[in-house]
Short mmCIF file of C-alpha atoms in Angstrom, two decimals:
data_model
loop_
_atom_site.label_atom_id
_atom_site.label_comp_id
_atom_site.label_asym_id
_atom_site.label_seq_id
_atom_site.Cartn_x
_atom_site.Cartn_y
_atom_site.Cartn_z
CA MET A 11 165.16 -139.65 41.87
CA VAL A 12 162.62 -139.10 37.93
CA ALA A 13 163.60 -135.81 36.73
CA GLU A 14 165.58 -132.70 38.08
CA GLY A 15 165.73 -129.06 36.45
CA SER A 16 166.11 -125.68 36.95
CA THR A 17 165.11 -122.86 35.74
CA THR A 18 164.42 -118.61 36.18
CA ALA A 19 161.69 -116.76 38.09
CA SER A 20 161.46 -113.19 37.09
CA ALA A 21 159.02 -110.54 37.55
CA GLY A 22 157.56 -110.71 34.37
CA SER A 23 155.26 -114.17 35.97
CA ASP A 24 155.31 -112.63 39.50
CA HIS A 25 158.13 -115.09 40.42
CA THR A 26 156.40 -118.10 39.88
CA VAL A 27 158.00 -120.73 38.15
CA LYS A 28 155.84 -123.79 36.53
CA ALA A 29 157.98 -127.72 35.77
CA ASP A 30 155.86 -129.07 33.14
CA VAL A 31 157.76 -132.24 34.44
CA ARG A 32 157.19 -135.09 30.86
CA GLY A 33 158.11 -139.38 30.96
CA LEU A 34 156.71 -140.42 34.19
CA ARG A 35 154.66 -143.44 34.72
CA ALA A 36 151.32 -144.05 34.68
CA ALA A 37 148.92 -144.17 37.73
CA THR A 38 152.11 -143.22 39.82
CA SER A 39 153.14 -141.17 43.41
CA TYR A 40 155.22 -138.99 42.98
CA TRP A 41 156.73 -136.67 45.17
CA PHE A 42 158.69 -133.20 44.10
CA ARG A 43 160.03 -129.66 45.71
CA PHE A 44 162.10 -127.00 44.73
CA THR A 45 165.23 -125.23 46.34
CA ALA A 46 166.18 -121.07 46.16
CA GLY A 47 168.30 -119.52 47.39
CA GLY A 48 169.79 -122.27 49.59
CA VAL A 49 166.48 -122.49 50.64
CA THR A 50 164.48 -125.52 49.75
CA SER A 51 160.35 -125.23 49.90
CA ALA A 52 158.13 -128.15 52.26
CA THR A 53 158.98 -131.62 50.15
CA GLY A 54 154.65 -132.24 47.88
CA ARG A 55 152.99 -135.08 46.07
CA THR A 56 150.82 -134.95 43.34
CA ARG A 57 149.31 -138.63 41.41
CA THR A 58 149.53 -139.19 37.53
CA ALA A 59 146.59 -140.35 35.81
CA PRO A 60 145.66 -143.56 34.49
CA ALA A 61 147.05 -144.25 30.59
CA ALA A 62 144.06 -143.90 27.98
CA ASP A 63 143.51 -147.04 27.96
CA ALA A 64 144.08 -148.79 31.07
CA SER A 65 141.02 -150.45 32.60
CA ALA A 66 141.17 -148.60 36.71
CA GLY A 67 139.57 -150.47 39.23
CA ASN A 68 138.50 -147.04 40.87
CA LEU A 69 139.01 -143.27 40.81
CA ARG A 70 138.60 -140.99 43.84
CA PHE A 71 138.26 -137.36 43.69
CA GLY A 72 137.63 -134.45 46.04
CA THR A 73 135.62 -131.63 44.84
CA VAL A 74 135.35 -127.41 46.39
CA SER A 75 134.06 -124.24 45.43
CA CYS A 76 133.83 -120.52 46.73
CA ALA A 77 136.08 -120.25 49.17
CA ASN A 78 135.87 -116.48 50.46
CA TRP A 79 138.75 -114.81 52.48
CA GLU A 80 136.23 -112.99 54.42
CA SER A 81 134.12 -115.36 54.86
CA GLY A 82 136.73 -117.60 57.07
CA TRP A 83 139.00 -120.48 57.49
CA PHE A 84 139.54 -122.96 54.80
CA ALA A 85 138.88 -125.96 56.79
CA SER A 86 137.47 -128.27 53.51
CA TYR A 87 141.10 -127.96 52.13
CA ARG A 88 142.95 -129.30 55.15
CA HIS A 89 140.83 -131.78 55.79
CA LEU A 90 140.84 -132.96 51.52
CA ALA A 91 144.50 -132.39 51.87
CA ALA A 92 144.43 -134.96 54.58
CA ARG A 93 143.63 -138.06 52.66
CA ASP A 94 145.98 -140.16 50.79
CA ASP A 95 143.85 -141.75 48.97
CA LEU A 96 142.93 -138.95 46.00
CA ASP A 97 143.71 -139.39 42.67
CA ALA A 98 142.94 -135.73 42.40
CA VAL A 99 140.75 -132.72 43.27
CA LEU A 100 138.88 -130.30 41.31
CA HIS A 101 137.89 -126.75 42.23
CA LEU A 102 135.07 -125.60 40.22
CA GLY A 103 135.23 -122.59 40.27
CA ASP A 104 135.73 -118.63 43.06
CA TYR A 105 138.85 -120.20 44.09
CA VAL A 106 139.96 -116.08 45.24
CA TYR A 107 137.69 -113.01 45.18
CA GLU A 108 138.28 -109.83 43.71
CA TYR A 109 135.73 -107.67 46.47
CA GLY A 110 137.84 -105.34 48.82
CA SER A 111 138.13 -105.49 52.75
CA GLY A 112 134.39 -105.65 54.14
CA GLU A 113 132.14 -105.57 51.17
CA TYR A 114 132.26 -109.26 51.49
CA PRO A 115 130.96 -109.94 53.17
CA MET A 116 129.84 -107.12 55.40
CA GLU A 117 132.02 -105.83 57.53
CA GLU A 118 130.73 -106.62 60.70
CA ASP A 119 130.13 -110.26 59.70
CA ARG A 120 134.20 -110.52 58.37
CA ILE A 121 136.17 -113.41 59.80
CA ARG A 122 139.55 -111.99 58.11
CA GLU A 123 141.53 -109.33 55.95
CA THR A 124 142.29 -109.94 53.21
CA PHE A 125 144.92 -108.29 50.73
CA PRO A 126 145.33 -105.39 48.70
CA ALA A 127 141.98 -104.39 51.27
CA HIS A 128 140.82 -102.40 47.75
CA GLU A 129 138.46 -104.41 45.15
CA VAL A 130 141.51 -105.65 42.48
CA LEU A 131 141.61 -104.06 39.61
CA THR A 132 145.15 -104.28 37.87
CA LEU A 133 147.46 -107.25 37.32
CA ALA A 134 149.07 -106.11 40.57
CA ASP A 135 146.26 -105.98 42.29
CA TYR A 136 145.16 -109.71 41.17
CA ARG A 137 148.84 -111.12 41.56
CA ALA A 138 148.75 -109.71 45.26
CA ARG A 139 145.12 -111.99 45.77
CA HIS A 140 146.22 -114.85 44.09
CA GLY A 141 149.98 -114.09 46.62
CA HIS A 142 147.95 -113.64 49.60
CA TYR A 143 145.48 -116.66 49.29
CA LYS A 144 149.06 -119.04 48.50
CA THR A 145 149.65 -118.37 52.37
CA ASP A 146 146.97 -119.67 53.58
CA THR A 147 148.29 -122.89 55.09
CA ASP A 148 145.51 -125.08 54.70
CA LEU A 149 145.54 -124.53 51.20
CA THR A 150 149.14 -124.83 50.87
CA ALA A 151 149.00 -128.42 52.10
CA LEU A 152 146.09 -129.11 49.73
CA HIS A 153 148.16 -128.40 47.16
CA ALA A 154 151.87 -129.62 48.77
CA ALA A 155 149.46 -132.71 48.93
CA HIS A 156 147.14 -133.35 46.04
CA PRO A 157 147.13 -132.87 42.19
CA LEU A 158 144.19 -129.89 42.33
CA VAL A 159 142.28 -129.21 38.22
CA ALA A 160 140.92 -126.45 38.33
CA ILE A 161 137.97 -124.05 36.56
CA TRP A 162 137.75 -120.59 36.92
CA ASP A 163 133.51 -119.03 37.41
CA ASP A 164 133.13 -115.38 37.63
CA HIS A 165 134.71 -113.94 40.99
CA GLU A 166 138.11 -115.03 39.71
CA PHE A 167 137.22 -111.34 37.47
CA ALA A 168 134.70 -109.79 38.78
CA ASN A 169 130.48 -111.70 40.11
CA ASP A 170 128.27 -111.88 37.33
CA ALA A 171 131.05 -112.05 34.45
CA TRP A 172 130.46 -112.82 30.80
CA SER A 173 132.50 -111.54 27.85
CA GLY A 174 131.78 -108.12 27.51
CA GLY A 175 131.35 -106.71 31.37
CA ALA A 176 130.11 -107.58 34.83
CA GLY A 177 128.01 -107.39 37.29
CA ASN A 178 130.49 -105.90 39.72
CA HIS A 179 132.61 -103.51 36.76
CA THR A 180 131.64 -100.04 35.73
CA PRO A 181 133.47 -98.76 32.92
CA GLY A 182 135.48 -95.18 32.90
CA THR A 183 135.76 -95.03 36.74
CA GLU A 184 137.32 -99.09 37.14
CA GLY A 185 138.45 -99.23 33.28
CA GLU A 186 138.55 -101.17 30.64
CA TRP A 187 136.60 -104.64 31.43
CA ALA A 188 138.92 -106.40 28.59
CA ALA A 189 142.58 -104.22 30.56
CA ARG A 190 140.81 -106.24 33.60
CA VAL A 191 140.15 -109.25 32.20
CA ARG A 192 143.92 -109.85 30.61
CA ALA A 193 144.79 -109.30 33.59
CA ALA A 194 142.73 -111.24 36.20
CA LYS A 195 143.91 -114.47 33.08
CA GLN A 196 147.46 -113.18 33.37
CA ALA A 197 147.93 -113.91 36.80
CA TYR A 198 145.32 -117.26 37.21
CA PHE A 199 147.82 -118.84 34.95
CA GLU A 200 150.86 -117.27 36.56
CA TRP A 201 149.57 -118.86 40.23
CA MET A 202 147.25 -121.77 39.64
CA PRO A 203 148.49 -124.70 38.02
CA VAL A 204 147.11 -125.02 34.89
CA ARG A 205 149.62 -125.14 31.88
CA PRO A 206 150.10 -122.13 30.16
CA ALA A 207 148.92 -123.97 26.49
CA THR A 208 145.38 -124.09 27.15
CA GLU A 209 146.02 -119.46 29.03
CA GLY A 210 143.14 -117.50 27.51
CA THR A 211 141.05 -120.19 28.54
CA THR A 212 140.05 -123.23 30.93
CA TYR A 213 138.09 -125.80 28.47
CA ARG A 214 139.57 -128.94 28.05
CA ARG A 215 139.81 -132.41 28.53
CA LEU A 216 141.66 -135.11 30.76
CA ARG A 217 141.53 -138.54 30.93
CA PHE A 218 141.91 -141.11 33.27
CA GLY A 219 141.37 -144.80 32.22
CA ARG A 220 138.61 -146.52 30.99
CA LEU A 221 136.94 -145.10 33.93
CA ALA A 222 136.83 -141.88 33.11
CA ASP A 223 137.24 -138.60 31.60
CA LEU A 224 136.66 -135.15 32.42
CA HIS A 225 135.39 -132.37 29.99
CA LEU A 226 135.96 -128.59 31.35
CA LEU A 227 133.84 -125.65 31.18
CA ASP A 228 135.05 -121.62 30.81
CA LEU A 229 131.56 -120.56 31.47
CA ARG A 230 133.21 -116.94 31.30
CA SER A 231 134.91 -116.14 28.55
CA PHE A 232 131.97 -116.82 25.97
CA ARG A 233 128.90 -115.95 27.20
CA ASP A 234 126.09 -113.52 26.26
CA GLU A 235 125.47 -110.99 28.96
CA GLN A 236 123.05 -112.21 31.84
CA PRO A 237 118.94 -111.77 30.63
CA SER A 238 116.75 -109.58 32.23
CA ILE A 239 114.88 -111.56 34.99
CA GLY A 240 111.99 -113.52 34.47
CA ASP A 241 112.77 -111.96 30.61
CA GLY A 242 111.56 -114.92 28.98
CA ASP A 243 112.94 -114.01 25.20
CA ASP A 244 116.08 -113.84 25.75
CA ILE A 245 116.04 -116.81 28.44
CA ASP A 246 114.64 -118.99 25.63
CA ASP A 247 116.49 -116.79 22.90
CA PRO A 248 118.57 -119.92 20.29
CA ASP A 249 121.10 -116.45 19.34
CA ARG A 250 122.29 -115.67 23.06
CA THR A 251 124.87 -118.16 24.90
CA MET A 252 126.91 -119.04 27.81
CA THR A 253 129.16 -121.47 26.54
CA GLY A 254 129.80 -120.53 22.87
CA ARG A 255 128.84 -122.25 19.52
CA ARG A 256 132.96 -123.45 19.16
CA GLN A 257 133.27 -125.11 23.24
CA LEU A 258 129.38 -125.99 22.84
CA ASP A 259 130.35 -128.28 19.42
CA TRP A 260 133.79 -128.85 20.99
CA LEU A 261 131.82 -130.69 24.74
CA LYS A 262 129.18 -132.41 22.81
CA SER A 263 131.58 -134.44 20.47
CA GLY A 264 133.64 -135.61 23.27
CA LEU A 265 130.93 -136.23 25.89
CA SER A 266 130.01 -138.89 21.62
CA ALA A 267 133.10 -140.09 20.73
CA SER A 268 133.49 -140.26 24.65
CA ASP A 269 134.64 -144.37 25.34
CA ALA A 270 135.21 -144.22 28.86
CA THR A 271 131.79 -145.59 32.33
CA TRP A 272 132.51 -141.98 33.01
CA ARG A 273 131.90 -138.63 31.19
CA MET A 274 132.38 -135.84 33.78
CA VAL A 275 131.79 -132.24 33.47
CA GLY A 276 133.54 -129.88 35.87
CA THR A 277 130.01 -126.55 34.71
CA SER A 278 131.75 -123.51 37.36
CA VAL A 279 127.38 -123.05 37.32
CA MET A 280 124.62 -125.18 37.77
CA ILE A 281 122.82 -126.59 34.70
CA SER A 282 119.50 -128.23 37.10
CA PRO A 283 116.40 -126.45 36.24
CA VAL A 284 115.61 -124.98 39.94
CA ALA A 285 112.39 -123.15 40.43
CA PHE A 286 111.93 -120.65 43.75
CA GLY A 287 109.00 -118.79 43.65
CA SER A 288 107.33 -122.20 46.43
CA VAL A 289 109.73 -120.02 49.15
CA PRO A 290 108.04 -118.93 52.04
CA ALA A 291 108.79 -114.96 51.61
CA TYR A 292 111.61 -114.68 54.22
CA LEU A 293 113.43 -116.60 53.33
CA LEU A 294 113.59 -115.34 49.35
CA GLY A 295 115.90 -112.36 50.66
CA PRO A 296 118.75 -114.10 51.97
CA LEU A 297 118.09 -116.78 48.68
CA ALA A 298 118.07 -113.93 46.30
CA GLN A 299 121.20 -112.30 47.63
CA ILE A 300 122.69 -115.46 47.09
CA LEU A 301 121.17 -116.59 43.77
CA GLY A 302 120.35 -113.84 42.08
CA ILE A 303 116.38 -114.08 42.22
CA PRO A 304 114.28 -111.05 43.17
CA GLU A 305 112.32 -111.77 46.50
CA GLY A 306 109.41 -111.67 43.98
CA GLY A 307 109.54 -115.42 43.42
CA LEU A 308 110.49 -115.81 39.96
CA ALA A 309 111.67 -119.00 39.50
CA VAL A 310 115.07 -118.89 37.10
CA ASN A 311 118.90 -117.60 39.21
CA VAL A 312 119.90 -115.91 34.92
CA ASP A 313 123.44 -116.33 35.58
CA GLN A 314 122.99 -120.30 35.79
CA TRP A 315 122.45 -122.62 32.49
CA ASP A 316 118.41 -120.94 33.97
CA GLY A 317 119.46 -118.56 32.00
CA TYR A 318 120.51 -119.48 28.73
CA THR A 319 117.85 -122.43 28.63
CA ASP A 320 118.82 -123.12 24.45
CA ASP A 321 122.51 -124.49 25.29
CA ARG A 322 121.00 -126.37 27.78
CA ARG A 323 118.24 -127.93 25.45
CA GLU A 324 120.82 -128.99 22.73
CA LEU A 325 123.16 -130.12 25.74
CA LEU A 326 121.08 -132.74 27.01
CA THR A 327 118.98 -132.86 23.68
CA HIS A 328 122.78 -134.74 22.39
CA LEU A 329 122.88 -136.97 24.79
CA ARG A 330 119.21 -138.12 24.81
CA ASP A 331 119.38 -138.86 21.29
CA ASN A 332 122.49 -140.62 21.25
CA GLY A 333 122.34 -142.63 24.19
CA ILE A 334 124.60 -141.16 25.67
CA ASP A 335 125.09 -143.18 29.43
CA GLY A 336 126.80 -141.67 32.67
CA THR A 337 127.08 -137.97 32.03
CA LEU A 338 128.04 -136.47 35.97
CA PHE A 339 128.53 -132.83 35.95
CA LEU A 340 130.21 -131.50 38.82
CA THR A 341 129.60 -128.20 39.58
CA GLY A 342 129.67 -125.24 42.55
CA ASP A 343 128.56 -121.88 42.61
CA ILE A 344 125.55 -122.00 44.29
CA HIS A 345 126.90 -122.14 48.33
CA MET A 346 124.73 -125.44 48.42
CA HIS A 347 124.41 -128.60 48.28
CA PHE A 348 122.67 -130.41 45.81
CA ALA A 349 122.10 -134.12 44.02
CA ASN A 350 120.13 -134.53 41.07
CA ASP A 351 118.90 -135.80 38.00
CA VAL A 352 118.90 -133.53 35.23
CA PRO A 353 116.05 -134.42 32.61
CA VAL A 354 115.76 -132.61 29.01
CA GLU A 355 112.37 -131.43 30.42
CA ALA A 356 111.98 -130.91 34.75
CA ALA A 357 107.94 -130.55 33.84
CA THR A 358 108.07 -134.12 32.81
CA TYR A 359 110.77 -135.48 35.66
CA PRO A 360 110.68 -138.75 36.46
CA TRP A 361 108.14 -140.00 33.82
CA ASP A 362 110.94 -139.31 31.15
CA GLU A 363 113.77 -140.66 32.62
CA PRO A 364 117.40 -138.36 33.00
CA VAL A 365 119.54 -138.28 30.67
CA ALA A 366 122.87 -137.67 33.21
CA THR A 367 123.87 -136.93 37.26
CA GLU A 368 124.81 -133.71 38.84
CA PHE A 369 126.16 -133.84 41.69
CA VAL A 370 126.91 -129.42 43.85
CA VAL A 371 128.94 -129.21 46.66
CA SER A 372 128.78 -125.84 48.84
CA SER A 373 130.60 -123.51 49.33
CA VAL A 374 133.97 -124.03 50.84
CA THR A 375 133.54 -120.61 53.44
CA SER A 376 131.73 -118.24 50.56
CA ASP A 377 127.59 -116.49 52.69
CA ASN A 378 125.17 -119.54 52.28
CA VAL A 379 121.50 -118.80 54.37
CA ASP A 380 122.05 -119.05 57.47
CA ASP A 381 125.39 -117.16 57.32
CA ILE A 382 123.47 -114.38 55.98
CA VAL A 383 119.39 -114.54 58.62
CA HIS A 384 122.55 -115.51 61.41
CA ALA A 385 120.75 -118.13 62.24
CA PRO A 386 122.20 -121.82 63.41
CA PRO A 387 122.41 -124.06 60.84
CA HIS A 388 119.52 -126.20 59.52
CA THR A 389 116.90 -123.71 61.65
CA VAL A 390 115.03 -121.94 59.04
CA SER A 391 116.01 -123.28 55.17
CA THR A 392 114.26 -126.73 56.55
CA VAL A 393 110.82 -125.11 55.01
CA ALA A 394 112.63 -124.12 51.73
CA GLU A 395 114.55 -126.94 51.57
CA LEU A 396 111.14 -129.28 51.77
CA ALA A 397 109.52 -126.44 48.84
CA VAL A 398 112.17 -126.59 46.38
CA LYS A 399 112.44 -129.71 46.42
CA ALA A 400 108.82 -129.97 46.35
CA ALA A 401 108.73 -127.49 42.84
CA ASN A 402 112.08 -129.48 41.33
CA ARG A 403 111.10 -133.30 41.84
CA HIS A 404 114.54 -133.80 40.10
CA VAL A 405 116.36 -132.74 43.32
CA ARG A 406 116.94 -135.77 45.72
CA TRP A 407 118.46 -133.64 48.57
CA VAL A 408 119.71 -130.26 48.95
CA ASP A 409 121.64 -129.02 51.87
CA MET A 410 121.55 -124.96 52.02
CA ASP A 411 123.42 -124.60 56.05
CA SER A 412 126.42 -126.76 55.40
CA HIS A 413 130.34 -125.12 54.02
CA GLY A 414 131.27 -128.38 53.20
CA TYR A 415 133.03 -130.55 49.99
CA GLY A 416 132.09 -133.79 48.21
CA VAL A 417 134.98 -136.94 47.51
CA LEU A 418 133.31 -138.71 44.12
CA ASP A 419 134.48 -142.28 43.90
CA LEU A 420 133.90 -144.19 40.77
CA THR A 421 134.24 -147.83 39.53
CA ALA A 422 132.80 -149.12 36.68
CA GLU A 423 129.30 -149.88 37.62
CA ARG A 424 128.35 -147.73 39.44
CA ALA A 425 129.44 -142.83 40.79
CA GLN A 426 128.65 -142.27 44.41
CA MET A 427 129.09 -139.17 46.16
CA ASP A 428 129.54 -139.07 49.66
CA TYR A 429 128.48 -134.92 51.32
CA TYR A 430 130.39 -133.70 53.34
CA ALA A 431 130.72 -130.32 55.67
CA VAL A 432 132.76 -128.98 58.64
CA GLY A 433 131.09 -126.83 62.14
CA ASP A 434 132.88 -123.36 62.27
CA LYS A 435 133.76 -121.49 59.44
CA THR A 436 135.58 -119.54 62.01
CA ASP A 437 136.81 -121.79 63.68
CA ARG A 438 139.93 -122.64 62.67
CA GLY A 439 140.71 -125.87 64.03
CA THR A 440 136.79 -126.87 62.80
CA GLY A 441 136.59 -130.79 62.26
CA SER A 442 133.63 -132.27 59.59
CA ARG A 443 130.94 -134.66 58.97
CA HIS A 444 129.80 -137.15 57.12
CA LEU A 445 126.21 -135.79 56.02
CA ARG A 446 124.66 -137.69 52.77
CA SER A 447 125.86 -139.92 49.92
CA TYR A 448 124.32 -140.29 46.44
CA ARG A 449 124.78 -143.43 43.75
CA LYS A 450 124.25 -143.35 40.47
CA SER A 451 124.47 -147.41 38.61
CA VAL A 452 125.70 -147.18 35.37
CA GLY A 453 123.48 -147.98 32.67
CA GLY A 454 120.48 -145.35 32.94
CA GLY A 455 117.72 -144.87 36.19
CA ARG A 456 117.99 -142.53 38.76
CA LEU A 457 120.34 -141.63 41.66
CA GLU A 458 119.41 -143.34 45.01
CA ARG A 459 120.17 -142.76 47.85
CA ALA A 460 123.65 -144.79 49.70
CA ASP A 461 124.35 -146.39 52.94
CA GLY A 462 126.87 -144.04 53.90
CA PRO A 463 130.25 -142.97 52.68
CA VAL A 464 132.94 -145.06 50.13
CA ALA A 465 135.86 -147.27 52.46
#
């Protein structure tokens, strides 16, 4: 026993409590439990990070995103919980969804019913939704097995959220947006393992010895409203921002000052430019539903960095001009697996070397192409995957149909992402399988396909 104490739960924090235990040894596993009213909790495990100046041999992180309750069972969480080799799990956003029952997915495709059944709007609603998610046994197993590092995306608030509103928010009938955001953030900080000192935003920086640091972004609180599809003047407007000036400066200075081998950036939406205009017409409908692109095939997904090109240009140019190597963008949101080289200008790739790498993980359950068209996986979407790769040379691999997770392994020589897929998300006990692995070596260069997962 290295520490113990007591604290009081109250209605003011929705009867949640946090124990912020200090003075623990670096790079060490600890086990913990709580007692209340004579009842003892299950035993949980956590692990501390390496000391700031330590030279860790390797680090290994699970990566997940987009877990819609009604879309299926959280098998990805169960499979990550069963591993004993992870330093932490990174949740890259959409931990909960705000929709009412039968809204997303549609009633006929619902696997199980969420609570409360209506769309969440108030503090009581958001608290109830978070508490309901915590009743999922696979999710509680994940929290009990590994430390979880989380950022939010839009569905922790409402679909396509920005600083002044959201696509899924109607002022007047659904109240004021500022009040809804306050409620969503309060419930998030009550129920999620994020220190209250960061209340108001999830952007922060964590250190894992000299091998890696992790820059976590908040891409909802400070962004301007998404531009209209195809409005190039707005999309390229230098006065429009997704990060906000203060956060972008914080990120640039942190990347410059870092002495870590790997500079990980947790971004809830994809930074790589991706055009979908050459995708066959019969697949543009389901892709438009997932990505927000028009069925006519225009290239940009304006909710991602593609809609805020000046922020992206400034950040990527900063990496290039300052010779900053080893930047890994870790991304969720898009319900697909991607392995991308990240160029400053997509048109000059591969003649110009990429300035960063992006690993995008698919959804835990949220719908992707095969779910929307009700087709067996990897039957209709293969054509779209080939078209996306042909139009975007920096996209080294894309899988539009699998649900799953990633495992990122870091050493002083390379970073490798192993991509996994679960089987049938309607089956609570479904298995998982390795799909592909991609590796980035220290010192520049492009992604390479690896033979298999890291042992």
